GROMACS .gro file of C-alpha atoms in nm:
model
  343
    1MET     CA    1   8.753   0.582  -0.496
    2THR     CA    2   8.438   0.787  -0.529
    3LEU     CA    3   8.287   0.925  -0.212
    4SER     CA    4   7.905   0.916  -0.176
    5PRO     CA    5   7.740   1.250  -0.110
    6LEU     CA    6   7.665   1.328   0.246
    7ARG     CA    7   7.300   1.295   0.354
    8PRO     CA    8   7.128   1.625   0.442
    9THR     CA    9   7.093   1.689   0.808
   10SER     CA   10   6.756   1.738   0.978
   11GLU     CA   11   6.812   2.114   0.992
   12GLU     CA   12   6.872   2.126   0.616
   13ARG     CA   13   6.558   1.920   0.546
   14GLU     CA   14   6.349   2.149   0.765
   15ARG     CA   15   6.494   2.458   0.596
   16ARG     CA   16   6.418   2.317   0.251
   17LEU     CA   17   6.059   2.235   0.357
   18GLN     CA   18   6.006   2.592   0.475
   19GLU     CA   19   6.132   2.726   0.141
   20ILE     CA   20   5.885   2.504  -0.049
   21ARG     CA   21   5.598   2.631   0.167
   22ARG     CA   22   5.692   2.996   0.107
   23GLU     CA   23   5.711   2.937  -0.268
   24ALA     CA   24   5.370   2.767  -0.267
   25GLU     CA   25   5.213   3.060  -0.082
   26LYS     CA   26   5.331   3.299  -0.353
   27LEU     CA   27   5.171   3.098  -0.635
   28GLN     CA   28   4.823   3.189  -0.765
   29PRO     CA   29   4.548   2.925  -0.756
   30SER     CA   30   4.547   2.912  -1.136
   31GLU     CA   31   4.914   2.807  -1.133
   32LEU     CA   32   4.837   2.500  -0.925
   33HIS     CA   33   4.756   2.164  -1.070
   34PRO     CA   34   4.396   2.148  -1.201
   35ARG     CA   35   4.314   1.859  -0.970
   36GLN     CA   36   4.412   2.085  -0.679
   37VAL     CA   37   4.193   2.375  -0.796
   38GLU     CA   38   3.864   2.200  -0.873
   39PRO     CA   39   3.661   2.136  -0.557
   40ILE     CA   40   3.503   1.800  -0.499
   41GLN     CA   41   3.136   1.817  -0.598
   42GLN     CA   42   2.914   1.669  -0.331
   43PRO     CA   43   2.540   1.702  -0.279
   44GLN     CA   44   2.452   1.955  -0.015
   45ALA     CA   45   2.180   1.935   0.246
   46SER     CA   46   1.885   2.153   0.147
   47ALA     CA   47   1.507   2.161   0.144
   48GLU     CA   48   1.509   2.054  -0.221
   49THR     CA   49   1.751   1.759  -0.201
   50GLY     CA   50   1.697   1.632   0.153
   51TYR     CA   51   1.990   1.528   0.370
   52TYR     CA   52   2.283   1.519   0.124
   53GLY     CA   53   2.064   1.374  -0.150
   54THR     CA   54   1.898   1.118   0.079
   55PRO     CA   55   1.516   1.135   0.108
   56VAL     CA   56   1.381   1.251   0.441
   57LEU     CA   57   1.153   0.948   0.470
   58LYS     CA   58   1.228   0.581   0.413
   59ARG     CA   59   1.035   0.431   0.124
   60PRO     CA   60   0.802   0.137   0.194
   61GLN     CA   61   0.975  -0.198   0.159
   62TRP     CA   62   0.659  -0.387   0.064
   63THR     CA   63   0.663  -0.644  -0.215
   64VAL     CA   64   0.388  -0.709  -0.470
   65GLU     CA   65   0.214  -0.944  -0.225
   66VAL     CA   66   0.099  -0.652  -0.010
   67PRO     CA   67  -0.140  -0.480  -0.257
   68ILE     CA   68  -0.273  -0.825  -0.352
   69TYR     CA   69  -0.327  -0.894   0.018
   70PHE     CA   70  -0.514  -0.565   0.051
   71PHE     CA   71  -0.731  -0.664  -0.245
   72VAL     CA   72  -0.803  -1.021  -0.133
   73GLY     CA   73  -0.859  -0.929   0.232
   74GLY     CA   74  -1.097  -0.648   0.145
   75ALA     CA   75  -1.306  -0.869  -0.083
   76ALA     CA   76  -1.314  -1.155   0.169
   77GLY     CA   77  -1.418  -0.930   0.455
   78ALA     CA   78  -1.700  -0.777   0.250
   79ALA     CA   79  -1.814  -1.123   0.138
   80ALA     CA   80  -1.844  -1.237   0.500
   81LEU     CA   81  -2.060  -0.934   0.575
   82ILE     CA   82  -2.280  -1.008   0.272
   83ALA     CA   83  -2.323  -1.368   0.389
   84ALA     CA   84  -2.425  -1.260   0.740
   85VAL     CA   85  -2.674  -0.999   0.620
   86GLY     CA   86  -2.802  -1.235   0.351
   87GLU     CA   87  -2.880  -1.503   0.608
   88LEU     CA   88  -3.110  -1.258   0.784
   89ALA     CA   89  -3.267  -1.087   0.485
   90THR     CA   90  -3.297  -1.341   0.205
   91GLU     CA   91  -3.388  -1.700   0.128
   92ASP     CA   92  -3.122  -1.726  -0.143
   93HIS     CA   93  -2.917  -2.002   0.017
   94ALA     CA   94  -2.694  -2.039  -0.289
   95LEU     CA   95  -2.588  -1.675  -0.256
   96ILE     CA   96  -2.516  -1.717   0.116
   97ARG     CA   97  -2.315  -2.033   0.050
   98ASP     CA   98  -2.103  -1.874  -0.223
   99ALA     CA   99  -2.042  -1.564  -0.011
  100ARG     CA  100  -1.924  -1.781   0.277
  101TRP     CA  101  -1.684  -1.973   0.056
  102LEU     CA  102  -1.555  -1.652  -0.100
  103ALA     CA  103  -1.479  -1.524   0.249
  104ALA     CA  104  -1.319  -1.856   0.347
  105ILE     CA  105  -1.096  -1.870   0.040
  106GLY     CA  106  -0.986  -1.512   0.096
  107GLY     CA  107  -0.928  -1.590   0.462
  108VAL     CA  108  -0.687  -1.868   0.367
  109ILE     CA  109  -0.503  -1.676   0.094
  110SER     CA  110  -0.457  -1.354   0.296
  111PRO     CA  111  -0.224  -1.496   0.567
  112ALA     CA  112  -0.023  -1.672   0.297
  113LEU     CA  113   0.027  -1.344   0.110
  114LEU     CA  114   0.123  -1.159   0.427
  115THR     CA  115   0.368  -1.433   0.526
  116ALA     CA  116   0.520  -1.427   0.178
  117ASP     CA  117   0.586  -1.054   0.214
  118LEU     CA  118   0.742  -1.100   0.558
  119GLY     CA  119   0.968  -1.374   0.423
  120MET     CA  120   0.939  -1.621   0.712
  121PRO     CA  121   0.632  -1.764   0.890
  122SER     CA  122   0.796  -1.698   1.225
  123ARG     CA  123   0.775  -1.322   1.167
  124PHE     CA  124   0.399  -1.344   1.134
  125LEU     CA  125   0.380  -1.555   1.451
  126HIS     CA  126   0.593  -1.302   1.637
  127MET     CA  127   0.330  -1.034   1.569
  128LEU     CA  128   0.081  -1.244   1.765
  129ARG     CA  129   0.286  -1.252   2.084
  130VAL     CA  130   0.116  -0.937   2.216
  131PHE     CA  131  -0.201  -0.744   2.139
  132LYS     CA  132  -0.182  -0.365   2.123
  133VAL     CA  133  -0.500  -0.171   2.058
  134GLN     CA  134  -0.300   0.138   1.962
  135SER     CA  135  -0.108  -0.054   1.694
  136PRO     CA  136  -0.288  -0.105   1.358
  137MET     CA  137  -0.041  -0.381   1.270
  138SER     CA  138  -0.114  -0.573   1.590
  139VAL     CA  139  -0.491  -0.529   1.558
  140GLY     CA  140  -0.475  -0.631   1.192
  141SER     CA  141  -0.273  -0.946   1.262
  142TRP     CA  142  -0.513  -1.067   1.529
  143THR     CA  143  -0.812  -0.971   1.315
  144LEU     CA  144  -0.673  -1.169   1.023
  145VAL     CA  145  -0.629  -1.481   1.238
  146ALA     CA  146  -0.979  -1.450   1.385
  147PHE     CA  147  -1.133  -1.386   1.044
  148SER     CA  148  -0.953  -1.675   0.875
  149SER     CA  149  -1.061  -1.919   1.144
  150SER     CA  150  -1.422  -1.804   1.167
  151SER     CA  151  -1.478  -1.772   0.792
  152VAL     CA  152  -1.346  -2.121   0.722
  153GLY     CA  153  -1.551  -2.251   1.014
  154ALA     CA  154  -1.868  -2.081   0.888
  155ALA     CA  155  -1.825  -2.224   0.539
  156MET     CA  156  -1.755  -2.579   0.658
  157LEU     CA  157  -2.028  -2.577   0.923
  158GLY     CA  158  -2.270  -2.442   0.665
  159GLU     CA  159  -2.191  -2.734   0.438
  160LEU     CA  160  -2.234  -2.977   0.727
  161ARG     CA  161  -2.563  -2.814   0.819
  162ARG     CA  162  -2.685  -2.843   0.461
  163ARG     CA  163  -2.581  -3.206   0.407
  164ARG     CA  164  -2.639  -3.360   0.751
  165PRO     CA  165  -2.847  -3.161   1.002
  166LEU     CA  166  -2.717  -3.218   1.354
  167ALA     CA  167  -2.802  -3.068   1.689
  168GLY     CA  168  -2.594  -2.764   1.773
  169VAL     CA  169  -2.461  -2.711   1.420
  170PRO     CA  170  -2.702  -2.422   1.338
  171PHE     CA  171  -2.589  -2.237   1.653
  172LEU     CA  172  -2.222  -2.294   1.579
  173THR     CA  173  -2.272  -2.187   1.218
  174SER     CA  174  -2.441  -1.863   1.323
  175ALA     CA  175  -2.173  -1.791   1.583
  176ALA     CA  176  -1.894  -1.845   1.329
  177GLN     CA  177  -2.080  -1.636   1.073
  178ILE     CA  178  -2.127  -1.343   1.311
  179THR     CA  179  -1.759  -1.355   1.414
  180SER     CA  180  -1.657  -1.371   1.049
  181ALA     CA  181  -1.875  -1.072   0.960
  182LEU     CA  182  -1.749  -0.855   1.248
  183THR     CA  183  -1.382  -0.935   1.189
  184GLY     CA  184  -1.440  -0.908   0.814
  185LEU     CA  185  -1.563  -0.552   0.857
  186VAL     CA  186  -1.241  -0.469   1.042
  187LEU     CA  187  -1.031  -0.652   0.783
  188ALA     CA  188  -1.189  -0.458   0.497
  189THR     CA  189  -1.107  -0.123   0.661
  190TYR     CA  190  -0.797  -0.168   0.874
  191THR     CA  191  -0.556  -0.170   0.578
  192GLY     CA  192  -0.660   0.188   0.508
  193VAL     CA  193  -0.591   0.274   0.873
  194LEU     CA  194  -0.259   0.089   0.855
  195ILE     CA  195  -0.110   0.290   0.570
  196GLY     CA  196  -0.272   0.615   0.687
  197ALA     CA  197  -0.109   0.594   1.030
  198THR     CA  198   0.238   0.655   0.885
  199ALA     CA  199   0.461   0.949   0.800
  200ILE     CA  200   0.425   0.892   0.424
  201PRO     CA  201   0.267   1.223   0.313
  202VAL     CA  202   0.025   1.095   0.049
  203TRP     CA  203  -0.112   0.831   0.288
  204ASN     CA  204  -0.120   1.051   0.595
  205GLU     CA  205  -0.317   1.324   0.418
  206HIS     CA  206  -0.595   1.074   0.335
  207VAL     CA  207  -0.600   0.892   0.669
  208ALA     CA  208  -0.968   0.984   0.720
  209GLU     CA  209  -1.084   0.865   0.376
  210LEU     CA  210  -0.873   0.553   0.322
  211PRO     CA  211  -1.067   0.311   0.549
  212ALA     CA  212  -1.401   0.393   0.383
  213HIS     CA  213  -1.235   0.395   0.041
  214PHE     CA  214  -1.090   0.047   0.090
  215ALA     CA  215  -1.419  -0.079   0.235
  216ALA     CA  216  -1.618   0.043  -0.065
  217SER     CA  217  -1.362  -0.107  -0.301
  218GLY     CA  218  -1.374  -0.440  -0.119
  219LEU     CA  219  -1.754  -0.439  -0.125
  220ALA     CA  220  -1.757  -0.373  -0.500
  221THR     CA  221  -1.513  -0.662  -0.552
  222ALA     CA  222  -1.715  -0.907  -0.343
  223VAL     CA  223  -2.040  -0.815  -0.516
  224SER     CA  224  -1.875  -0.836  -0.858
  225LEU     CA  225  -1.727  -1.180  -0.792
  226LEU     CA  226  -2.065  -1.308  -0.676
  227GLU     CA  227  -2.227  -1.166  -0.990
  228LEU     CA  228  -1.965  -1.332  -1.207
  229ARG     CA  229  -2.049  -1.651  -1.021
  230GLY     CA  230  -2.401  -1.618  -1.164
  231HIS     CA  231  -2.602  -1.441  -0.893
  232GLU     CA  232  -2.838  -1.174  -1.024
  233SER     CA  233  -2.990  -1.041  -0.704
  234SER     CA  234  -3.118  -0.684  -0.723
  235ALA     CA  235  -2.972  -0.621  -0.377
  236LEU     CA  236  -2.624  -0.701  -0.510
  237ASN     CA  237  -2.676  -0.457  -0.795
  238ALA     CA  238  -2.784  -0.187  -0.551
  239LEU     CA  239  -2.475  -0.244  -0.336
  240ALA     CA  240  -2.252  -0.224  -0.644
  241ILE     CA  241  -2.416   0.101  -0.757
  242GLY     CA  242  -2.362   0.252  -0.412
  243ALA     CA  243  -1.997   0.146  -0.413
  244ALA     CA  244  -1.945   0.291  -0.763
  245LEU     CA  245  -2.101   0.621  -0.654
  246PHE     CA  246  -1.864   0.637  -0.357
  247GLU     CA  247  -1.564   0.555  -0.576
  248THR     CA  248  -1.663   0.829  -0.821
  249ALA     CA  249  -1.688   1.082  -0.538
  250MET     CA  250  -1.354   0.965  -0.398
  251GLY     CA  251  -1.185   1.012  -0.734
  252ALA     CA  252  -1.326   1.364  -0.764
  253ALA     CA  253  -1.206   1.448  -0.412
  254ILE     CA  254  -0.852   1.328  -0.493
  255GLU     CA  255  -0.840   1.544  -0.805
  256ALA     CA  256  -0.974   1.847  -0.617
  257ARG     CA  257  -0.721   1.829  -0.333
  258ALA     CA  258  -0.413   2.003  -0.473
  259THR     CA  259  -0.159   1.991  -0.190
  260PRO     CA  260   0.210   1.897  -0.185
  261GLY     CA  261   0.129   1.561  -0.028
  262THR     CA  262  -0.107   1.459  -0.310
  263GLU     CA  263   0.133   1.517  -0.598
  264ALA     CA  264   0.195   1.143  -0.632
  265LEU     CA  265  -0.177   1.086  -0.696
  266ARG     CA  266  -0.184   1.316  -0.999
  267HIS     CA  267   0.160   1.284  -1.159
  268GLY     CA  268   0.391   1.008  -1.272
  269VAL     CA  269   0.318   0.638  -1.292
  270SER     CA  270   0.125   0.637  -0.965
  271GLY     CA  271  -0.093   0.926  -1.082
  272GLN     CA  272  -0.180   0.753  -1.408
  273ALA     CA  273  -0.255   0.430  -1.221
  274MET     CA  274  -0.477   0.611  -0.971
  275ARG     CA  275  -0.675   0.782  -1.246
  276GLY     CA  276  -0.716   0.453  -1.430
  277ALA     CA  277  -0.823   0.277  -1.111
  278GLY     CA  278  -1.073   0.551  -1.032
  279PHE     CA  279  -1.226   0.526  -1.379
  280LEU     CA  280  -1.253   0.146  -1.365
  281SER     CA  281  -1.398   0.152  -1.013
  282GLY     CA  282  -1.632   0.450  -1.037
  283PRO     CA  283  -1.770   0.610  -1.354
  284LEU     CA  284  -1.738   0.309  -1.585
  285PRO     CA  285  -1.919   0.045  -1.374
  286LEU     CA  286  -2.172   0.307  -1.264
  287ALA     CA  287  -2.258   0.390  -1.625
  288LEU     CA  288  -2.273   0.022  -1.721
  289ARG     CA  289  -2.509  -0.061  -1.435
  290ILE     CA  290  -2.736   0.231  -1.519
  291LEU     CA  291  -2.746   0.114  -1.879
  292GLY     CA  292  -2.831  -0.233  -1.752
  293LEU     CA  293  -3.129  -0.096  -1.559
  294LEU     CA  294  -3.250   0.087  -1.868
  295SER     CA  295  -3.198  -0.210  -2.098
  296LYS     CA  296  -3.387  -0.515  -1.978
  297ARG     CA  297  -3.266  -0.725  -2.270
  298ASN     CA  298  -2.893  -0.676  -2.210
  299GLN     CA  299  -2.903  -0.621  -1.836
  300GLN     CA  300  -2.699  -0.930  -1.755
  301GLN     CA  301  -2.426  -0.838  -2.005
  302PHE     CA  302  -2.399  -0.486  -1.869
  303ARG     CA  303  -2.377  -0.613  -1.511
  304ARG     CA  304  -2.106  -0.862  -1.598
  305ALA     CA  305  -1.904  -0.596  -1.778
  306ALA     CA  306  -1.944  -0.367  -1.477
  307ALA     CA  307  -1.834  -0.650  -1.246
  308VAL     CA  308  -1.516  -0.712  -1.445
  309SER     CA  309  -1.440  -0.339  -1.446
  310SER     CA  310  -1.488  -0.315  -1.068
  311VAL     CA  311  -1.260  -0.611  -0.996
  312LEU     CA  312  -0.982  -0.472  -1.215
  313GLY     CA  313  -1.030  -0.124  -1.073
  314SER     CA  314  -1.015  -0.250  -0.714
  315LEU     CA  315  -0.692  -0.440  -0.774
  316LEU     CA  316  -0.535  -0.143  -0.952
  317THR     CA  317  -0.650   0.087  -0.670
  318ARG     CA  318  -0.447  -0.106  -0.412
  319TRP     CA  319  -0.138  -0.108  -0.633
  320ALA     CA  320  -0.174   0.263  -0.711
  321TRP     CA  321  -0.191   0.359  -0.344
  322VAL     CA  322   0.119   0.156  -0.260
  323ARG     CA  323   0.306   0.299  -0.560
  324ALA     CA  324   0.198   0.652  -0.466
  325GLY     CA  325   0.337   0.599  -0.116
  326THR     CA  326   0.673   0.498  -0.260
  327ALA     CA  327   0.683   0.801  -0.490
  328SER     CA  328   0.581   1.033  -0.207
  329ALA     CA  329   0.851   0.901   0.025
  330GLU     CA  330   1.124   0.927  -0.240
  331ASP     CA  331   1.060   1.300  -0.294
  332PRO     CA  332   1.254   1.483  -0.017
  333ARG     CA  333   1.069   1.810  -0.083
  334VAL     CA  334   0.723   1.685   0.010
  335PRO     CA  335   0.755   1.653   0.391
  336LEU     CA  336   0.919   1.997   0.415
  337GLN     CA  337   0.656   2.154   0.188
  338ILE     CA  338   0.380   2.004   0.400
  339GLU     CA  339   0.540   2.152   0.710
  340LYS     CA  340   0.559   2.487   0.533
  341HIS     CA  341   0.192   2.475   0.428
  342THR     CA  342   0.061   2.355   0.763
  343PRO     CA  343  -0.146   2.638   0.921
   0.00000   0.00000   0.00000
């Protein structure tokens, strides 16, 4: 009969463990297994990489509906202002009517675009539960509702006034038109305030210029759409020339401001888009409109070409600003460089 070996006692196991530890301490690191020598490579927190490779700021989560909403809302707000001023300064009732309907159509499309970005209609309704003057989002939501209602009301009452004159309709039409113009002015500018009042460097650095920039872009779009509709008023051409001059100056100012926060406006996809948008919105339509003034024979063709260029440039401008904000937020070096360069 074969006897099984005796199991080691606890003292023997402890003694053997101590011997293994002493032998391991005598070995050089090169004699260990390679997997034990090579350290695990992990990103480190630094000014260049952010917090362990994670950007300092959270990128905007906006979908494609947002820049389209900026574009449509800006054009609609400017169209309402044109309709209100036109009713006081001109007898061109066709122009006033088309401007009202342009504002009304934009007033209907804008909430739909914003709701599509939010995902559920209830989220848009939740923003209307309170009104905060210090919140651009709250002011914008209430402005959008007031503008949509008044612009649609002005357009429909204007049609009723034109087809069947009734007592009280002219007063209601004027009241709706004034409300639409005032809220339209806010709608055309508040989107610039909205993105500027954030921590995104490229937006925050242009917080003072963005409202006027978006307003000029919206005005150029509204004028251009009315011109493409067939209106050839000299006042519209003057407004478009003024907007193109402002866009040209804005593009030059962006190129001249070389700071860490503006890198996204001069480099990468967003930089190329911003330069293309500036060219389509500023120098190109300005040159075409000047050529139209000098050439009486082809004036209409030049104005239409300028109108198409302005519309495309305005739409690309909104997309370029949103894309620049994403690129600026994804670069972890920018916020720290801004802090370093702040006097």
